[in-house]
Coordinates of C-alpha atoms and ligand atoms in Angstrom, one line a residue:
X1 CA 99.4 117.8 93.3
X2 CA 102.0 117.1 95.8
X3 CA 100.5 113.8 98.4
X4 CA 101.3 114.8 102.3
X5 CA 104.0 111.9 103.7
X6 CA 102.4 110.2 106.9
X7 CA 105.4 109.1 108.6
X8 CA 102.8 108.1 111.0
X9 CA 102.3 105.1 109.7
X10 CA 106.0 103.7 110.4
X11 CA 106.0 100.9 107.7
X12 CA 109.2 100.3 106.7
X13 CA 111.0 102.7 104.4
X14 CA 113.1 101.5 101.7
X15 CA 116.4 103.2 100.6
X16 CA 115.0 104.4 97.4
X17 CA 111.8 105.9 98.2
X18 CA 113.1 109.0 96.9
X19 CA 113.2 107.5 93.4
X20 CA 109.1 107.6 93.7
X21 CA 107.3 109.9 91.4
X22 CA 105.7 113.0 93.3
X23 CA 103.3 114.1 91.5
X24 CA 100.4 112.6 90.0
X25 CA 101.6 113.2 86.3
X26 CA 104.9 111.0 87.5
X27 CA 103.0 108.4 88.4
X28 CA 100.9 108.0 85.2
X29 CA 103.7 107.8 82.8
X30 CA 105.1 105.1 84.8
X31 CA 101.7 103.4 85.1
X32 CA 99.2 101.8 82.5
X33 CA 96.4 103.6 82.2
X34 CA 94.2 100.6 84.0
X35 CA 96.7 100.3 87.0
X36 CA 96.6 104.2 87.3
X37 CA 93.2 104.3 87.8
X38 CA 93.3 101.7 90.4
X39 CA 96.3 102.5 92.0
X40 CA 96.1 106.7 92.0
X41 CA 92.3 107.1 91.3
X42 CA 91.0 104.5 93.9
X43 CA 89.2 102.5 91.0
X44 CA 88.1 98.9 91.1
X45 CA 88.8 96.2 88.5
X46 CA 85.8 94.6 87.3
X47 CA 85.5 91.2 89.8
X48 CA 86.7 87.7 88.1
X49 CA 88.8 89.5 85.8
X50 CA 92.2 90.4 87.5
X51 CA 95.1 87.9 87.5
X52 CA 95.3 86.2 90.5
X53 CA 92.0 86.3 91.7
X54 CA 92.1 82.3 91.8
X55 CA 95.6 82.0 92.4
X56 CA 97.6 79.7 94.5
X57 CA 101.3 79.6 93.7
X58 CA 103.0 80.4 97.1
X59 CA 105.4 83.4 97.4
X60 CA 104.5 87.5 98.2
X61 CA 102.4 89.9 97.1
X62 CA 104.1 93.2 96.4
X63 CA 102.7 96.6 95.6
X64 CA 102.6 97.2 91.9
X65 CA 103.6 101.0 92.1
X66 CA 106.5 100.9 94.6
X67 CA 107.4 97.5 94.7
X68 CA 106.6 97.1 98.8
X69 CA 105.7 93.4 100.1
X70 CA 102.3 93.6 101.3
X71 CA 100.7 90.1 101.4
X72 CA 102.1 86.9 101.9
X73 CA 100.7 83.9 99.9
X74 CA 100.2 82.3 103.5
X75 CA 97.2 84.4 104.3
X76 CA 95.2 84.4 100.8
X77 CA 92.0 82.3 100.6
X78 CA 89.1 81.9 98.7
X79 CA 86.4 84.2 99.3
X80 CA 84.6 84.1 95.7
X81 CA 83.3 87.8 95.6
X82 CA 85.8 87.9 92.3
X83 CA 88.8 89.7 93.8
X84 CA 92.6 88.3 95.4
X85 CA 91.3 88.4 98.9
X86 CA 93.6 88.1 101.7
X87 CA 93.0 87.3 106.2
X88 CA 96.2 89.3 107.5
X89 CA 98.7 91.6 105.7
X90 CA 102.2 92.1 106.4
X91 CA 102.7 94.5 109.5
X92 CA 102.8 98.0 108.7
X93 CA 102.9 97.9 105.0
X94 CA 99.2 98.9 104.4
X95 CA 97.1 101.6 106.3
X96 CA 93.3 101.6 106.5
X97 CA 91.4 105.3 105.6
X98 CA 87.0 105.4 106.1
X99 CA 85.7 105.8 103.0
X100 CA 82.2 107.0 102.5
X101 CA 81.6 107.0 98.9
X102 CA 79.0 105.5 97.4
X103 CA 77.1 105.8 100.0
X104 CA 78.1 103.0 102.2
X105 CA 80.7 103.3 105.4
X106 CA 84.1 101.1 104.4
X107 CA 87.6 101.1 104.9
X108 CA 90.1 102.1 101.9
X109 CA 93.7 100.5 102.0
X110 CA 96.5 101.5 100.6
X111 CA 100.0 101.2 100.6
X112 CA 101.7 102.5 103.6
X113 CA 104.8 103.8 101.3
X114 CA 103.4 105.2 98.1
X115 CA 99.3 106.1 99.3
X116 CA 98.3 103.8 96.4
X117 CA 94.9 102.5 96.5
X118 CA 94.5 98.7 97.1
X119 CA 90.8 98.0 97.8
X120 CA 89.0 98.0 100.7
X121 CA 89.2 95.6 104.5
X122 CA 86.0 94.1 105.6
X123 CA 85.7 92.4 109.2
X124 CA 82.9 90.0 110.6
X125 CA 82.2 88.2 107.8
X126 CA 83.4 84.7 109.4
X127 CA 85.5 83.1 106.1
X128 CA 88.5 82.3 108.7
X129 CA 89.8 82.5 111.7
X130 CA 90.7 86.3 111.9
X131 CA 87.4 87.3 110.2
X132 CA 89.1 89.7 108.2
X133 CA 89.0 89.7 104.1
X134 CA 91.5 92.6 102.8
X135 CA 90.1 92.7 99.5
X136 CA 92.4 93.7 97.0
X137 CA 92.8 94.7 93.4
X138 CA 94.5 92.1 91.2
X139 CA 96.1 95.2 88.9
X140 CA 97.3 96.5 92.6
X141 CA 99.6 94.3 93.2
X142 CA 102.0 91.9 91.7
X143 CA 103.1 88.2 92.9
X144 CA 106.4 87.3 93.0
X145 CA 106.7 83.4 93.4
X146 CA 108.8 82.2 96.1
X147 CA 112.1 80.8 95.0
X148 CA 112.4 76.8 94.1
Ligands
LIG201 ZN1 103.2 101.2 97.1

C-alpha cells in the first residue's frame, strides 16, 4: 500500500528521500522484524527493555528507518515508565496524529519524513519545565554520539 506524502508538515526534506522504500514490503526487507513492527505497525517494545531507555551519552537521536534527527540528547530525562523519554523534539521532524485505540484518547508520533511510528506525546504530567514527555520507542530510533 502506497502511504499519502503530507508535505504539510514542512520538516525538512533530505536530498535522498526518494531512495525510501514505498511500499510496505520495501520497508520490511530493510527492517528487522522487531523494528518493523514498531516502526510500520505502530507496536510498542516491551518497557525497560530497549537500548537507551537509561541512557545518557550526549549526541542525537535519529530515526532508525530514514535516518532523520529527531531528538537531541539535550532534552532526554528520566521519566522511569521504562521507555527513552524526551521534553522537546527537534522542530518539524515529528508530527503528532490522535490515536484512539485501546480505548484511551492519545497522540501517535511519528516521523515527519518517512510516517514511521515513534510512540506516543503526553502533556501535564509536570516531570520538567515544558511538561511534555515524548515517549519513544528505543528500537525507533538510533543515537549517534556527538563527536569527541
Ligand atoms: Zn523516519
Amino acid at each position: 500500500m502506497r502511504r499519502p506524502r503530507h508535505p504539510a508538515y514542512g520538516g525538512p526534506v533530505s536530498p535522498d528521500e526518494n531512495a525510501l522504500p514505498r511500499t510496505e514490503d520495501e520497508w520490511r526487507v530493510r527492517l528487522t522484524p522487531e523494528e518493523f513492527r514498531v516502526l510500520r505497525e505502530a507496536g510498542t517494545e516491551r518497557p525497560f527493555t530497549g537500548e537507551y531507555v537509561d541512557t545518557k551519552t550526549a549526541g542525537v537521536y535519529h530515526c532508525r528507518a530514514c535516518g532523520l534527527e529527531l531528538f537531541s540528547s539535550d532534552t532526554k530525562f528520566d521519566s522511569h515508565c521504562g521507555w527513552p523519554s524526551f521534553d522537546d523534539a527537534i522542530p518539524g521532524r515529528v508530527k503528532e496524529i490522535q490515536d484512539h485505540s485501546l480505548g484511551m484518547a492519545r497522540t501517535e508520533i511519528r516521523c515527519a519524513r518517512c510516517d514511521s511510528h515513534l510512540g506516543h506525546v503526553f502533556h501535564g504530567e509536570g516531570f520538567t519545565p515544558k511538561d511534555t514527555r515524548h515517549c519513544v520507542n528505543s528500537v525507533s530510533i538510533r543515537l549517534e554520539p556527538n563527536p569527541g
